[in-house]
CSV table of C-alpha atoms in Angstrom, one decimal:
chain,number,residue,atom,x,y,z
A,915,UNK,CA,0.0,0.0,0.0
A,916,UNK,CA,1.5,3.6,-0.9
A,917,UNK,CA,2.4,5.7,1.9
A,918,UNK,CA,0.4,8.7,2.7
A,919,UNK,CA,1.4,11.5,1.2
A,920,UNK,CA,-0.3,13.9,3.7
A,921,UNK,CA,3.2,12.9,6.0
A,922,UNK,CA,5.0,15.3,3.2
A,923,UNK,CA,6.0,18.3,5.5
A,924,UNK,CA,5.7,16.4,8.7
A,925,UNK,CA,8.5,18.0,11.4
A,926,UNK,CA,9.4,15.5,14.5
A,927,UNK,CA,11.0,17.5,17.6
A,928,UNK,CA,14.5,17.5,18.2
A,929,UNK,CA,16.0,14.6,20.1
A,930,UNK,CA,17.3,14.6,23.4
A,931,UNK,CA,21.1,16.0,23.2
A,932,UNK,CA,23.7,13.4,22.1
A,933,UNK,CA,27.4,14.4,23.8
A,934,UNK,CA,30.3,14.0,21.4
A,935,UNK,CA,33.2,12.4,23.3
A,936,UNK,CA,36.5,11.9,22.0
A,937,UNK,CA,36.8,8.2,22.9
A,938,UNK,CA,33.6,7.8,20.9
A,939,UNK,CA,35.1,9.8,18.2
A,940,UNK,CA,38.5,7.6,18.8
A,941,UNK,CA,36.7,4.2,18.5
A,942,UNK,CA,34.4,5.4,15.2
A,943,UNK,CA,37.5,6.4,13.2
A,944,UNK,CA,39.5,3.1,13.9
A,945,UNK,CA,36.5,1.8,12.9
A,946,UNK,CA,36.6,2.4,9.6
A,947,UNK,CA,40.1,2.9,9.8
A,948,UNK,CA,41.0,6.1,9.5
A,949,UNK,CA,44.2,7.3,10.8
A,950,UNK,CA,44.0,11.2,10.6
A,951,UNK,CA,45.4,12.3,13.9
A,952,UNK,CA,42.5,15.2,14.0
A,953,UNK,CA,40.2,12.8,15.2
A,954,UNK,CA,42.4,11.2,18.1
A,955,UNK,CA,45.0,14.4,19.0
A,956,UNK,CA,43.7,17.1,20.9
A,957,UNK,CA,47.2,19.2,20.0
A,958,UNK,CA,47.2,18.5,16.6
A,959,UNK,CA,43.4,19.1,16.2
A,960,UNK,CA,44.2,22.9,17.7
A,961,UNK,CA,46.8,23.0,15.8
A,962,UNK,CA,44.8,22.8,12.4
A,963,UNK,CA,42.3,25.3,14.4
A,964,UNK,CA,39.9,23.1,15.9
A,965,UNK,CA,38.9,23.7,19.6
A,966,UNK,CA,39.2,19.7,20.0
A,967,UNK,CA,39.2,16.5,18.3
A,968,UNK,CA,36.8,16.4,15.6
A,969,UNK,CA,35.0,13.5,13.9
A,970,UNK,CA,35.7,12.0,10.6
A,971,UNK,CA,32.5,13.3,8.0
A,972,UNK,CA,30.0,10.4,8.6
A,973,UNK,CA,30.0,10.4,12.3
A,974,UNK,CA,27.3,12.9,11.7
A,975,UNK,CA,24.8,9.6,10.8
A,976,UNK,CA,24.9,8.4,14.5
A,977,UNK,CA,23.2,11.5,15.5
A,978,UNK,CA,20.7,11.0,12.5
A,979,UNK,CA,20.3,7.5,13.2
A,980,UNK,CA,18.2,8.9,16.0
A,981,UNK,CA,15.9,11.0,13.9
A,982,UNK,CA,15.3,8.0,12.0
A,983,UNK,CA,14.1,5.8,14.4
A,984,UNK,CA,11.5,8.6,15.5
A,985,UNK,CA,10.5,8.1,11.6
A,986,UNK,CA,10.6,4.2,11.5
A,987,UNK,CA,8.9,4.2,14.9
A,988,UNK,CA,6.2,6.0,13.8
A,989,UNK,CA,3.0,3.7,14.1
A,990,UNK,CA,1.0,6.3,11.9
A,991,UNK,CA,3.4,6.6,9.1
A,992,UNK,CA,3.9,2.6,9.0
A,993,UNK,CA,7.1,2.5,7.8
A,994,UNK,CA,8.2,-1.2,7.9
A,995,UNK,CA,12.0,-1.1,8.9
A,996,UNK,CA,12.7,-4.2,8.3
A,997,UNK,CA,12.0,-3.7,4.4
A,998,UNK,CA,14.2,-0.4,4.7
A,999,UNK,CA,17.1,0.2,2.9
A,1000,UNK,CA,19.4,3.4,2.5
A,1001,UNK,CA,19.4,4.4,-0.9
A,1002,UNK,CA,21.6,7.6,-0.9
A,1003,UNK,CA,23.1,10.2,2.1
A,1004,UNK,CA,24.1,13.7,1.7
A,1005,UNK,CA,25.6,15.9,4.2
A,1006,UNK,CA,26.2,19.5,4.1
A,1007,UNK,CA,28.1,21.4,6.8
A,1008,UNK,CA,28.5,24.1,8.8
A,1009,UNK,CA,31.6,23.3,10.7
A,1010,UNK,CA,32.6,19.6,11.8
A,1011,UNK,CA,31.1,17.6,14.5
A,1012,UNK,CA,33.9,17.5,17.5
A,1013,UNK,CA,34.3,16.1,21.1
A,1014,UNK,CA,32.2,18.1,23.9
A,1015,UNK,CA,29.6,19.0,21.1
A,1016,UNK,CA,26.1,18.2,22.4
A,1017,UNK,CA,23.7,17.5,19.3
A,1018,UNK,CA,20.2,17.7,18.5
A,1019,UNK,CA,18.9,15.9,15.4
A,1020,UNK,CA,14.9,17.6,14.0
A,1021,UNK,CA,13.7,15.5,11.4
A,1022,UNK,CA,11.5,16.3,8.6
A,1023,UNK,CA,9.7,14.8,5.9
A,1024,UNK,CA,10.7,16.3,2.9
A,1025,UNK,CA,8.9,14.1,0.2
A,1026,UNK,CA,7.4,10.5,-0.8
A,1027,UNK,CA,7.2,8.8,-3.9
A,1028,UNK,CA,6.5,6.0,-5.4
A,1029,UNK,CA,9.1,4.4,-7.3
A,1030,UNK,CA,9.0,0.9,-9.3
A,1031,UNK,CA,6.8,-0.6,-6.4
A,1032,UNK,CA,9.0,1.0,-3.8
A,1033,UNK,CA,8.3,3.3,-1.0
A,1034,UNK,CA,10.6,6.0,-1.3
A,1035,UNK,CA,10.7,8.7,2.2
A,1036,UNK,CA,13.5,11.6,1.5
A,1037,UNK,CA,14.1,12.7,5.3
A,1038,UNK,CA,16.3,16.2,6.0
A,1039,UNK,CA,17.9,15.8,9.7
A,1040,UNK,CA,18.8,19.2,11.1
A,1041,UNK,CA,21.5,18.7,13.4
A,1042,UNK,CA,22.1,21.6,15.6
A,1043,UNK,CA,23.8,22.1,18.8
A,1044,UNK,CA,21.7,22.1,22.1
A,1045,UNK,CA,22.2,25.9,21.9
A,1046,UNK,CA,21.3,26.2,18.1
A,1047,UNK,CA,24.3,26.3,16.5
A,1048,UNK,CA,24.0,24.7,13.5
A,1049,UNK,CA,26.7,21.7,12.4
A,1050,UNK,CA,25.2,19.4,9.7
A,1051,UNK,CA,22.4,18.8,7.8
A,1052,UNK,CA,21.5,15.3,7.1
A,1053,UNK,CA,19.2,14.1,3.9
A,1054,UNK,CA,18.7,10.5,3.6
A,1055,UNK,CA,16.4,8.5,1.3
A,1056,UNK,CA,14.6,5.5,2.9
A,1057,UNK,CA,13.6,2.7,0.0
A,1058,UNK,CA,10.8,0.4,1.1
A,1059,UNK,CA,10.7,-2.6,-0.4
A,1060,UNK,CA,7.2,-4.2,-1.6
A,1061,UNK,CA,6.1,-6.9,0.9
A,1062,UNK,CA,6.3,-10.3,-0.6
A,1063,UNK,CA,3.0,-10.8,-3.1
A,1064,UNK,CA,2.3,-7.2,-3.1
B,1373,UNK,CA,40.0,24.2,9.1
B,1374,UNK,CA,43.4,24.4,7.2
B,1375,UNK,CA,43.4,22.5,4.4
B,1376,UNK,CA,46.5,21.6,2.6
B,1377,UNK,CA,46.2,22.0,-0.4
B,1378,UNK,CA,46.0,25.0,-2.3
B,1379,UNK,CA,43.3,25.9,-5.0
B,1380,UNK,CA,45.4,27.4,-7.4
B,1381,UNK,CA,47.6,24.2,-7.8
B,1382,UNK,CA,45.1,21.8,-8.6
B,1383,UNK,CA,42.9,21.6,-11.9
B,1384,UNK,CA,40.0,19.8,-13.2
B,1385,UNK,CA,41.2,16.2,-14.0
B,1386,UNK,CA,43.7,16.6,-10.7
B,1387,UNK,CA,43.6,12.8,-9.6
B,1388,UNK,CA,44.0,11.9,-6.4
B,1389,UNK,CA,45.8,9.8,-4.4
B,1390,UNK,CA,43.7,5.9,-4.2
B,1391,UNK,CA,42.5,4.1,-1.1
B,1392,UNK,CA,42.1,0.4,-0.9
B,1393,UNK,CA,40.3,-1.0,1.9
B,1394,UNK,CA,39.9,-4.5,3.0
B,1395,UNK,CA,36.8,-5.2,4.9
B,1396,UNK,CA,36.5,-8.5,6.8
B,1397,UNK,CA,33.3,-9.6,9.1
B,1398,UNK,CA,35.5,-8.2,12.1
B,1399,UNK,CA,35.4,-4.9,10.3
B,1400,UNK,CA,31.8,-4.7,10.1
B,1401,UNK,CA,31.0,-5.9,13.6
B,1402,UNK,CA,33.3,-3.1,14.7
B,1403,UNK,CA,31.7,-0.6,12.6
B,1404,UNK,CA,27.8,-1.8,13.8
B,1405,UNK,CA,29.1,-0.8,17.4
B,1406,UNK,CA,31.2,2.4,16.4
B,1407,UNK,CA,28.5,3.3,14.3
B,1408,UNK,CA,25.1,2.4,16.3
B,1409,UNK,CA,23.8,0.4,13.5
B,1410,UNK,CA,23.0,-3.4,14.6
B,1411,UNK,CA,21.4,-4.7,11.3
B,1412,UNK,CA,21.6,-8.4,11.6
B,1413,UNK,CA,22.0,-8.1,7.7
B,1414,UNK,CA,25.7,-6.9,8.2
B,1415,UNK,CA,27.0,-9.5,10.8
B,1416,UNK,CA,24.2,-12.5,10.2
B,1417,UNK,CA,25.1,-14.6,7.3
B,1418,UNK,CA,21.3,-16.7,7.7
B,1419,UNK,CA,19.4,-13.7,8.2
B,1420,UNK,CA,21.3,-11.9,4.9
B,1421,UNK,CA,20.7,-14.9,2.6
B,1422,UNK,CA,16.9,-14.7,4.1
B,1423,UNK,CA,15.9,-11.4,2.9
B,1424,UNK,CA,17.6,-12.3,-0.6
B,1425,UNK,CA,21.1,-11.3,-0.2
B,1426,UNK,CA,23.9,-13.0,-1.5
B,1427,UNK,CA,25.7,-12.9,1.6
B,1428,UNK,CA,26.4,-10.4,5.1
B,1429,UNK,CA,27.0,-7.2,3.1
B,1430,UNK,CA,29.1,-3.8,4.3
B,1431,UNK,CA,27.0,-1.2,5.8
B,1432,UNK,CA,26.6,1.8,3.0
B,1433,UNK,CA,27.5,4.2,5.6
B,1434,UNK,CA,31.0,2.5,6.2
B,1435,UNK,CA,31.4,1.9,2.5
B,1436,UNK,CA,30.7,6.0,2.4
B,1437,UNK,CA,32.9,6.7,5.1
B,1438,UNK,CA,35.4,4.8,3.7
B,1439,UNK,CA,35.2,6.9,0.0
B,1440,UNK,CA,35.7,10.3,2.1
B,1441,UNK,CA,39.1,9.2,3.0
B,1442,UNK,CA,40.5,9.7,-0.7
B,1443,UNK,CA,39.5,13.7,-0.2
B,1444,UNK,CA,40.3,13.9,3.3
B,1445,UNK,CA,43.9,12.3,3.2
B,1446,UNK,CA,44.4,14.3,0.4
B,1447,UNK,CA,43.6,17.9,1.8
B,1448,UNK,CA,44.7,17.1,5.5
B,1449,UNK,CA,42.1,18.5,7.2
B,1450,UNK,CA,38.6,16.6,7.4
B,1451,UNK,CA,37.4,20.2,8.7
B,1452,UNK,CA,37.6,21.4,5.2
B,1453,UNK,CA,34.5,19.6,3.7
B,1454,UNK,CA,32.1,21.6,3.2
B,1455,UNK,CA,29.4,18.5,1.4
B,1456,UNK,CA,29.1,14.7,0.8
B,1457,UNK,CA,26.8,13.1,-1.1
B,1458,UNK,CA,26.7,9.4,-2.5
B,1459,UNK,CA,24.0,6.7,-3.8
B,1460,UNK,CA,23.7,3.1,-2.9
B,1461,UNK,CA,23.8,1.6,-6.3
B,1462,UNK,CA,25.0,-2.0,-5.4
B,1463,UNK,CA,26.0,-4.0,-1.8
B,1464,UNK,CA,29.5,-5.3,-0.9
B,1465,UNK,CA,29.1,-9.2,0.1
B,1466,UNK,CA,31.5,-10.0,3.1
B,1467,UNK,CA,32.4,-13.6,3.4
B,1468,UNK,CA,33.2,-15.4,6.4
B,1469,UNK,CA,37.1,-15.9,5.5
B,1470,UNK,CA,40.6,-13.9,6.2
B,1471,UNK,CA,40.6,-12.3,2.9
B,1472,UNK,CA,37.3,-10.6,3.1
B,1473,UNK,CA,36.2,-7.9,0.5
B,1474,UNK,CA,38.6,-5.3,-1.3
B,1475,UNK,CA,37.0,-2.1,-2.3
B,1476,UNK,CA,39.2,0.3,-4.3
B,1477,UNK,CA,38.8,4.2,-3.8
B,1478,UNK,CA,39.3,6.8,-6.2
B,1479,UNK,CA,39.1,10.5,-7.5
B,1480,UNK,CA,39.5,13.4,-9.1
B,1481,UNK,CA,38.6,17.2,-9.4
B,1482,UNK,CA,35.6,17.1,-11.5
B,1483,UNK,CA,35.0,21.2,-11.1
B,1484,UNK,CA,36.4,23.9,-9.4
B,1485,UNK,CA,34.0,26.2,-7.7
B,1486,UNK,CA,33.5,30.0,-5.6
B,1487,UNK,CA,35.4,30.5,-2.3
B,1488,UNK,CA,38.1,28.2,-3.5
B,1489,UNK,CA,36.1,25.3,-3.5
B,1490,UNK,CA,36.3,22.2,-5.4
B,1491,UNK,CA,33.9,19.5,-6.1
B,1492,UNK,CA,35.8,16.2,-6.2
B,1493,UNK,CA,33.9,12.6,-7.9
B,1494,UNK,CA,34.8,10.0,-6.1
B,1495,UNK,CA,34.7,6.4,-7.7
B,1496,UNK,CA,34.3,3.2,-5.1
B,1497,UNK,CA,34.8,-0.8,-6.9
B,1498,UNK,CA,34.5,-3.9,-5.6
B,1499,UNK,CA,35.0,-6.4,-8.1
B,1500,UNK,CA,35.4,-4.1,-10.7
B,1501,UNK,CA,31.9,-2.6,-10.3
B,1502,UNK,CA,31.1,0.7,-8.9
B,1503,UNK,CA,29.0,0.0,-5.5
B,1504,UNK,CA,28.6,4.1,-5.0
B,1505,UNK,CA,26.6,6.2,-7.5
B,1506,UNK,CA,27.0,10.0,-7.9
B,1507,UNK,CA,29.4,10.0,-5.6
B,1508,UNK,CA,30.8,13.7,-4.6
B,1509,UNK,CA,32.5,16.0,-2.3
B,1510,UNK,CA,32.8,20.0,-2.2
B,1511,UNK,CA,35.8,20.8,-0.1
B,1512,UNK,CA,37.2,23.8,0.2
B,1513,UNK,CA,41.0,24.6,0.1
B,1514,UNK,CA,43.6,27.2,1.3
């Protein structure tokens, strides 16, 4: 069944503050194995004119990861996760994330389609500090697979 | 946010420096804990094969995350981007062995923009297919 498109426009409030650490930072860059020293070395971080670590680019998607669950635990929109799959990410920036930020992610729904069969949700996540500063903005596109025999 | 390089060296067609990355099953069950995403598509070979896949396959977001590094070894200072977009086109199977998956990064200056920024395409293969569409950074540099 297509989604309702009266969700178009739809606004979620802002999460609870998320607090950027630098060990979280640390363990997400040697995660995906990235060795700049601007995400583990608070010298070399000022040095390049950053008040502290900062976090490698995508680190910005665990603070929208929490907008989206607010979308796919939306009982009215019906958005079956477990069909979901990302089809493309953009970020645009204001500064980089960094250690001691504390992050807000507002969610909105910026369009719905439907696309060979798919559901297709294009979500903006406004990421701001808890103060209003803004740092990123996320926009992700949801694909919603067809449920078997649909 | 110093970038390294400096506009007025670089040109359209400028390529940059490649990335290889291996990925291996440990990889990805560190990046699901790093990264807060616990998809049992990306660490649970019978769930994968359930919904259809071929095998566990990469997150997207660590494949992207991966690409970035090409631009942000390149120019120093991760600080500098200024936007990062890519497309999902096609998954990165994972087996359950030492070797694990190669994906090779690459890119080049496709335009050069105001405020001495550049707009990089970034080109990510695994197997000799491209597994990121429309891939693309604006970064800006000294």
């Amino acid at each position: 069944m297509p989604m309702d498109q009266s969700f178009v426009g739809r606004s979620y409030a802002p999460t609870p503050p998320y607090e950027v650490g630098r060990e979280k930072i640390r363990e997400f860059a040697e995660a995906v194995g990235d060795a700049n020293p601007l995400y583990t070395d608070p010298e070399a971080a000022r040095e390049a004119g950053h008040p502290d670590v900062i976090a490698p680019p995508t680190f910005a998607f665990v603070i929208n990861q929490l907008g989206w669950e607010q979308i796919v635990g939306d009982p009215a929109l019906g958005l079956d996760y477990s069909r979901v799959v990302h089809g493309d990410q953009r970020f645009v920036w204001s500064r980089p994330v960094r250690a001691g930020d504390r992050l807000t992610v507002a969610m909105h729904i910026d369009s719905i389609k439907t696309l060979a069969g798919n559901d297709v949700l294009g979500a903006r996540g406004e990421i701001h500090t808890e103060d209003g500063e803004h740092v990123v903005t996320a926009y992700s596109t949801l694909v919603a697979r067809p449920e078997e025999g649909e | 946010m110093a970038a390294t390089v400096h506009f007025d060296d670089v040109e359209v067609g400028t390529e940059l420096p490649t990335v290889t990355v291996r990925v291996r099953r440990e990889t990805l069950v560190r990046y699901a804990g790093a990264g807060g995403d616990f998809n049992p598509i990306h660490w649970n070979e019978r769930f994968a094969r359930a919904v259809g896949l071929p095998n566990v396959i990469a997150h997207g977001m660590f494949t992207m995350a991966s690409a970035i590094r090409v631009v942000t070894d390149w120019v120093g200072d991760p600080g500098a981007l200024a936007e990062y977009s890519v497309r999902f086109t096609r998954p990165v199977p994972v087996p359950d062995d030492d070797e694990g998956a190669t994906v090779e990064l690459s890119g080049k200056v496709a335009a050069k923009l105001d405020d001495k920024k550049v707009r990089v395409d970034l080109v990510a293969l695994h197997n000799g297919q491209k597994v990121l569409g429309k891939a693309q950074a604006v970064v800006r540099l000294s």
